Coordinates of C-alpha atoms in Angstrom, one line a residue:
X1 CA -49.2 -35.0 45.9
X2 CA -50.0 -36.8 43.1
X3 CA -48.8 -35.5 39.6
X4 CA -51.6 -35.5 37.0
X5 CA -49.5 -33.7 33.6
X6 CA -46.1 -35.0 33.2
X7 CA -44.1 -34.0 30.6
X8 CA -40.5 -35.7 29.8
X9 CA -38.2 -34.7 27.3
X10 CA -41.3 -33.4 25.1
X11 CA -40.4 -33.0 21.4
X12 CA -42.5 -31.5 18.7
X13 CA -41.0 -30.6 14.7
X14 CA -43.0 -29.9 11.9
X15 CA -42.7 -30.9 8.6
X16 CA -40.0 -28.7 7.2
X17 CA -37.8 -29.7 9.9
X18 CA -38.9 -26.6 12.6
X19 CA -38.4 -27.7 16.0
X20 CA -40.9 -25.9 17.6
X21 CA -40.9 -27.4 21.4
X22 CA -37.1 -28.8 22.0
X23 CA -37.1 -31.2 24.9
X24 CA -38.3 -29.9 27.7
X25 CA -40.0 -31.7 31.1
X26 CA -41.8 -30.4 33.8
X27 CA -45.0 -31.9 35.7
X28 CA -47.7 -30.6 37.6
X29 CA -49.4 -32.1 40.9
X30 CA -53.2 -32.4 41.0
X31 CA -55.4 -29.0 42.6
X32 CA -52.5 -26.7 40.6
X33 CA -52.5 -23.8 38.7
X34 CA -49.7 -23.7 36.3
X35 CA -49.0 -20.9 33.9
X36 CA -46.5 -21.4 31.2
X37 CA -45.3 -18.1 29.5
X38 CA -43.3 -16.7 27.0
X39 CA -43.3 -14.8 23.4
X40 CA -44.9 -15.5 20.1
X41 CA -43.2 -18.4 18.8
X42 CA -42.1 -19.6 21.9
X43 CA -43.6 -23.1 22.1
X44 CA -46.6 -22.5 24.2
X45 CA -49.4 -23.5 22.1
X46 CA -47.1 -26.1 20.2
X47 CA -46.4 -28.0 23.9
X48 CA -50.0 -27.3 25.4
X49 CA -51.7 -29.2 21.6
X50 CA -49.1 -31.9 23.0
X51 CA -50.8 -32.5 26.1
X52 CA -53.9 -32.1 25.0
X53 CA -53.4 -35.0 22.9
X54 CA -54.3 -32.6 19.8
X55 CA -50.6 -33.9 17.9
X56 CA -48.2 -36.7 19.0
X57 CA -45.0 -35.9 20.0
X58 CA -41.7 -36.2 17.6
X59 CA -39.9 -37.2 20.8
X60 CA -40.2 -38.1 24.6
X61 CA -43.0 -38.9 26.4
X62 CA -46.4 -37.4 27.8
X63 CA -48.7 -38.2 30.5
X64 CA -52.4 -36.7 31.6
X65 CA -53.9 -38.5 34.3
X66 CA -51.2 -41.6 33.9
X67 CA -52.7 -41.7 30.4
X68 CA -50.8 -41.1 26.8
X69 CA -53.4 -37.9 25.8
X70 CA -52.7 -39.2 22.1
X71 CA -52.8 -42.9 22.2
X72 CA -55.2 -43.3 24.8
X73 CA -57.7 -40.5 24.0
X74 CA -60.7 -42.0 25.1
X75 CA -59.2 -42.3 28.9
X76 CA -58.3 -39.0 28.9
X77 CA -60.7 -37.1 26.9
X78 CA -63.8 -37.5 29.1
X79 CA -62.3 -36.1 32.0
X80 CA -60.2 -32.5 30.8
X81 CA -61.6 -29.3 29.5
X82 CA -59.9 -27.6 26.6
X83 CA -60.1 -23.9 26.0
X84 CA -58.8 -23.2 22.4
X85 CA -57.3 -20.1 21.3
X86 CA -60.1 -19.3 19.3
X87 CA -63.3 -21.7 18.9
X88 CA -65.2 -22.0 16.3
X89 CA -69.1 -21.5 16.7
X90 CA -72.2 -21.9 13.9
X91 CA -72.6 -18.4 13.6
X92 CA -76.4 -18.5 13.3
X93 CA -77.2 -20.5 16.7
X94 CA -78.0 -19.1 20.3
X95 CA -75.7 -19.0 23.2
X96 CA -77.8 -21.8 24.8
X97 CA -78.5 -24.3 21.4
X98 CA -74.4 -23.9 21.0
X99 CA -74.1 -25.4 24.6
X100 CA -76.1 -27.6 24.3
X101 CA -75.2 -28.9 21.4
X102 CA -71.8 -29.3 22.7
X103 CA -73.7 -31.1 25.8
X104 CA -74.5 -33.9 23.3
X105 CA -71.2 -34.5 23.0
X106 CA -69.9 -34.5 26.8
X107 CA -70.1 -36.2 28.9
X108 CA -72.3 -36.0 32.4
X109 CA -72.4 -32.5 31.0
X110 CA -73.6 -29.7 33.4
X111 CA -77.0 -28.3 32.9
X112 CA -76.6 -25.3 30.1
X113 CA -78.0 -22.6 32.7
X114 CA -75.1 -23.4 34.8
X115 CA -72.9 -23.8 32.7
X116 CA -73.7 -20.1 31.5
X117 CA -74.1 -18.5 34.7
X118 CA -70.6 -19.9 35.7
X119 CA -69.2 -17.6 32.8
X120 CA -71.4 -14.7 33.3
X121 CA -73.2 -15.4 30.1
X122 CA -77.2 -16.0 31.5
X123 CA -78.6 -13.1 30.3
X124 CA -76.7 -13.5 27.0
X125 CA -78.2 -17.1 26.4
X126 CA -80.9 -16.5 23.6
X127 CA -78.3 -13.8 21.4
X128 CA -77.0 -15.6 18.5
X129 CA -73.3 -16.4 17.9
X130 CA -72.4 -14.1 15.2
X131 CA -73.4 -11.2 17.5
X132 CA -71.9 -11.4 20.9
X133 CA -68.4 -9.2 21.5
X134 CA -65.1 -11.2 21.2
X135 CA -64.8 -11.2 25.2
X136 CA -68.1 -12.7 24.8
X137 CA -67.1 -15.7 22.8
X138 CA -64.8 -16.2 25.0
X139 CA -66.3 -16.5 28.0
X140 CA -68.7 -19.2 25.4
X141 CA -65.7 -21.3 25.0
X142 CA -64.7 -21.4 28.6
X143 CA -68.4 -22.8 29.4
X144 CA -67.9 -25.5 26.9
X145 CA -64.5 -26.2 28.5
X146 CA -65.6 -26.4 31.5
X147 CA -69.4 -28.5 30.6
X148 CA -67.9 -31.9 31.4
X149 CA -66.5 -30.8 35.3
X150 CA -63.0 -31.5 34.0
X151 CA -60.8 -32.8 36.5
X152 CA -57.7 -30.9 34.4
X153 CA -58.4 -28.0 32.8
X154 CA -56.2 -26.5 29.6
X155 CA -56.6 -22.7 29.2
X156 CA -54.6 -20.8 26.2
X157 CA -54.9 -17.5 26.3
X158 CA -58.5 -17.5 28.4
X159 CA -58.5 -13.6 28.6
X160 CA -57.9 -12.7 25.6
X161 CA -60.6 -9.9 24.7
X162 CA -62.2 -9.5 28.1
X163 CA -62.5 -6.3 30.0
X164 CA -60.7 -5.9 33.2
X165 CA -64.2 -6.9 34.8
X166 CA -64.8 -10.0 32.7
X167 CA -60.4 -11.0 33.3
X168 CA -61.0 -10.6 37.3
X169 CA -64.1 -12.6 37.2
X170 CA -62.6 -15.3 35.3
X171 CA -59.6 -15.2 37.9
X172 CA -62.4 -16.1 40.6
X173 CA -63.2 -18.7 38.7
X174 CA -60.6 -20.0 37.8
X175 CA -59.6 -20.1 41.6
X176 CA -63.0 -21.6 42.7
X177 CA -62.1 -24.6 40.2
X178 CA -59.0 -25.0 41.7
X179 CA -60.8 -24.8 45.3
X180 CA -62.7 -28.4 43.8
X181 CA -59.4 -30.3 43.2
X182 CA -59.3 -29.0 39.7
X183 CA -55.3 -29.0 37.9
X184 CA -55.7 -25.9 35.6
X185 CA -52.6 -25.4 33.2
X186 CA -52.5 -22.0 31.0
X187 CA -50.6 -19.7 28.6
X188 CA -51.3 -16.0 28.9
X189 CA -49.7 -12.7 27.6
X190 CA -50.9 -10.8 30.4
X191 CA -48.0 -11.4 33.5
X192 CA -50.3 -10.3 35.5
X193 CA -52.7 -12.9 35.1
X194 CA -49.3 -15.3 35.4
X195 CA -48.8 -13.8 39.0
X196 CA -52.2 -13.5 40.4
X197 CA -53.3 -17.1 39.3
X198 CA -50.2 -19.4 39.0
X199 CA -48.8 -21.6 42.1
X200 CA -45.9 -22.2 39.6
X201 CA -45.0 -21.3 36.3
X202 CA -42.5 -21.6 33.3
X203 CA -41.0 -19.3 31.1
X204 CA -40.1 -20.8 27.5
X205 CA -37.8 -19.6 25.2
X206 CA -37.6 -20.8 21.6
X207 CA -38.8 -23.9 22.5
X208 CA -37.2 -24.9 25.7
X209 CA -37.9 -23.6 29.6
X210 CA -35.8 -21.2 30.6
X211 CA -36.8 -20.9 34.0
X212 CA -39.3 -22.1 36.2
X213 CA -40.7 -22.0 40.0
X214 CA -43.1 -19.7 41.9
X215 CA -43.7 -16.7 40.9
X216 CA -41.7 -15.6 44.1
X217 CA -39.1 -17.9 42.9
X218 CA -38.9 -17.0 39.2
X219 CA -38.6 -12.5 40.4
X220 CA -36.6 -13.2 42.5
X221 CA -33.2 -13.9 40.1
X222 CA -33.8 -10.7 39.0
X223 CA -32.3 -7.7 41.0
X224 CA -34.6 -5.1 42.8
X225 CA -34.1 -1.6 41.9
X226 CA -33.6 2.1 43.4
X227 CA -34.1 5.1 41.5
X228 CA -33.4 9.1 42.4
X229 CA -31.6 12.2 41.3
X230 CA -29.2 13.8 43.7
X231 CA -29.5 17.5 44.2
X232 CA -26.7 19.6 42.1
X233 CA -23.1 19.2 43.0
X234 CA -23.1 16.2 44.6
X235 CA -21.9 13.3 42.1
X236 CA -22.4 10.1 41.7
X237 CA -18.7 9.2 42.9
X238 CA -19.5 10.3 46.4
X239 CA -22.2 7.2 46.9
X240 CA -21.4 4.3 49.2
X241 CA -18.8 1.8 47.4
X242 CA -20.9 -1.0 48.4
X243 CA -23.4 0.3 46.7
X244 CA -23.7 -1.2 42.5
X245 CA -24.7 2.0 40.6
X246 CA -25.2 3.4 37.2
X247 CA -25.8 7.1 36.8
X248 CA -26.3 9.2 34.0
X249 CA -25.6 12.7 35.1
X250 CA -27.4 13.1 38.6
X251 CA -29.8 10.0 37.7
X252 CA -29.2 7.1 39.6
X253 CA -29.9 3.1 39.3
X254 CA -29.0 0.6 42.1
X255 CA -29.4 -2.9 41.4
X256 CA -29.2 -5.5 44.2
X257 CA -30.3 -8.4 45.5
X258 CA -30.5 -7.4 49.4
X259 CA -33.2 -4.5 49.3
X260 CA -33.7 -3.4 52.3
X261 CA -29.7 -3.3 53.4
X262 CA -28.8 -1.1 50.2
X263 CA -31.8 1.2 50.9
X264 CA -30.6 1.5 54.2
X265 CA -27.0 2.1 53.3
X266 CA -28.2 4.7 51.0
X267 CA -30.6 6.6 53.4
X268 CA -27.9 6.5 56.3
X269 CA -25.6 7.8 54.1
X270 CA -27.9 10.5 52.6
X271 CA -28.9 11.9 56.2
X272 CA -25.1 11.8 57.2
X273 CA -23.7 14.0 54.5
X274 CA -27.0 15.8 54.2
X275 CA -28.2 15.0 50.8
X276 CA -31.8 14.9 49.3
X277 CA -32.9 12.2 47.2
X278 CA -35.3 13.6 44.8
X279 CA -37.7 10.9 43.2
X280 CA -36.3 8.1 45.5
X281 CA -37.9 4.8 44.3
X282 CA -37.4 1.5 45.4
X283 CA -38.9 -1.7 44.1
X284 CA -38.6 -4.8 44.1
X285 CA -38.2 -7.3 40.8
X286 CA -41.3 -8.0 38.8
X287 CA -42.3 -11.1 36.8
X288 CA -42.5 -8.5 33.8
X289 CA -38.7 -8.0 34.4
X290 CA -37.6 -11.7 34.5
X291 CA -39.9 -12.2 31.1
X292 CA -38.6 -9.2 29.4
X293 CA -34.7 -10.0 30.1
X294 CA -35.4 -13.6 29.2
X295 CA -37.6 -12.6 25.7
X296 CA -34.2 -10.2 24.6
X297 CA -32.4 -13.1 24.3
X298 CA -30.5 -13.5 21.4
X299 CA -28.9 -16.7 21.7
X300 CA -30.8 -20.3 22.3
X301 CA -31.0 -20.9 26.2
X302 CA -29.6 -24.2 27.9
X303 CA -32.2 -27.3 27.9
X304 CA -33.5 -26.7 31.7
X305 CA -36.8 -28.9 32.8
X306 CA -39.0 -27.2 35.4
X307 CA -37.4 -28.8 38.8
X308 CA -33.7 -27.9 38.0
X309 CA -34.3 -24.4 37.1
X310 CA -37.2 -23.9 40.2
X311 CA -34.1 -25.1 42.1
X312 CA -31.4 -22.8 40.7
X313 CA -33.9 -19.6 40.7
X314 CA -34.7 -20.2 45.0
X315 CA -30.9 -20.5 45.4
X316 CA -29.3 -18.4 43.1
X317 CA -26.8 -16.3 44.9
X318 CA -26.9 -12.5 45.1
X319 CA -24.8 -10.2 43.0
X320 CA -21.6 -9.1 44.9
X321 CA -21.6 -5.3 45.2
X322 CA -19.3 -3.1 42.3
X323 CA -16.4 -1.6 44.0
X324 CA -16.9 2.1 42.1
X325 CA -20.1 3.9 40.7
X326 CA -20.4 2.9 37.0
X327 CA -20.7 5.6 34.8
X328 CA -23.2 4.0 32.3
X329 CA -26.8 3.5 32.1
X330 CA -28.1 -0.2 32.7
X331 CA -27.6 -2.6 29.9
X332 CA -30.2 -3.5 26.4
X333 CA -31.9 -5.9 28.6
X334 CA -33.0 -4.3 31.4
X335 CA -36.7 -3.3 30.6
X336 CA -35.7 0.4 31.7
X337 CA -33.2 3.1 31.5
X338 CA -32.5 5.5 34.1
X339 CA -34.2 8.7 32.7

């Protein structure tokens, strides 16, 4: 599969000396959705302007459809979309005279009714600018992102503002485009959006990728979970061995990397000595975990481009089981405590 955004050793400082995206690499193969995550200040936008051709890089290289976005603009321009975070409209024109002013400048633009009906915006087309609803406008900027039939697609932050309605139909769109041979790469705060849509995504960090893979791939370096009180007069100690456990009082956290043997461990050892599990919950790891734990890090991560740490996460060994029951909650960086 042919890789159409490639990204190597990607720089980007502003004046003042900030190094805002600190070498990182990662591509991404034609027909993919790629979400790249992380908090405010992360490097998201900063790297996503880079490809985009919007800034040139203070180091390393970039490539978007075997084309320098920056130097070689008019190869590349014609044929991506760009979805700003926020777009800038004359207030005082229609829904329809902004697309198609935006027409005149694309090109083999799409018609402007379909263009509006691809965003759910038809009956909307004669309401001026100034008064449609923020999820409105953006649904107006991803019609003028996607006017040219871009064969890559840059969305930051595309749901921003939208109902749940409007954020699943743009999923479906989203999708459909990728259905045409479309390469879609986004940022978005909502993880949920990151798992639904993404065939791979990154997590940055300060400025670098911290990890990167599936979605599969990235939860699954974190530990599932299982949570439940035991009845009064039965303690903690009296839990499997094999069995890595923090309790406060008769609240209990596992952590482990083999769900479905510790849960079985447990249960056969709850109906041998006769105990009830009250609130037993087991899960396993979420995408919201891996980001949270990665986001309360203090320290600057380790330079890691997208293949190495994809690799690491889809072999990273499981945690060996504690020998004795901890007697203290879970650490600052797990998302929760055992209440």
């Amino acid at each position: 599969m042919t890789d159409v955004i490639e990204a190597d050793g990607l720089h980007r400082t502003y004046s003042g000396g900030f190094e805002a995206v600190r070498g990182i690499s990662f591509t991404v193969p034609r027909g993919e959705i790629f979400a790249l995550l992380g908090t405010n200040g992360a490097g998201k936008t900063s790297t996503v302007e880079l490809l985009e051709g919007l800034a040139r890089p203070s180091g390393g290289t970039v490539r978007v459809l075997g084309h320098d976005p920056y130097t070689e603009r008019a190869a590349v321009r014609p044929r991506i979309g760009m979805m700003l975070q926020e777009g800038g409209f004359p207030s005082d024109l229609t829904v329809a005279e902004t697309v198609r002013m935006w027409a005149g400048c694309t090109t083999h633009a799409r018609p402007t009714a379909e263009a509006l009906e691809l965003v759910g915006l038809t009956g909307r087309a004669g309401v001026r600018v100034k008064q449609l609803s923020g999820g409105e406008r953006r649904r107006l900027d991803l019609a003028l992102a996607l006017l040219g039939r871009p064969e890559v697609l840059f969305l930051d932050e595309p749901t921003t503002g939208l109902d749940a309605e409007g954020r699943r139909d743009t999923w479906e769109l989203v999708r459909r485009l990728r259905g045409t041979g479309a390469t879609v790469l986004l940022t978005t705060h909502y993880l949920e959006e990151a798992e639904a849509l993404a065939d791979r995504l990154a997590i940055m960090h300060r400025g670098r990728i911290v990890t990167a893979g599936t979605p599969a791939e990235v939860t699954a370096s974190r530990p599932a979970r299982i949570r439940f009180v035991l009845p009064e007069g039965t303690g903690p100690e009296r839990l499997p061995l094999g069995l890595r456990a923090a309790a406060d009082g008769r609240r209990v956290e596992i952590r482990t990397h083999a769900l479905q043997d510790a849960l079985g461990e447990l249960l056969g050892w709850a109906a041998g000595e006769g105990v009830r599990l009250e609130g037993l919950d087991a899960r396993s790891a979420s995408l919201e975990e891996a980001f949270l734990e990665i986001a309360s890090r203090a320290d600057d991560p380790p330079t890691a481009d997208a293949s190495a740490a994809a690799a690491a996460s889809s072999s990273a060994p499981a945690a060996s089981p504690a020998s004795a029951v901890s007697p203290t909650a879970p650490t600052a960086a797990d998302p929760e405590e055992v209440r």
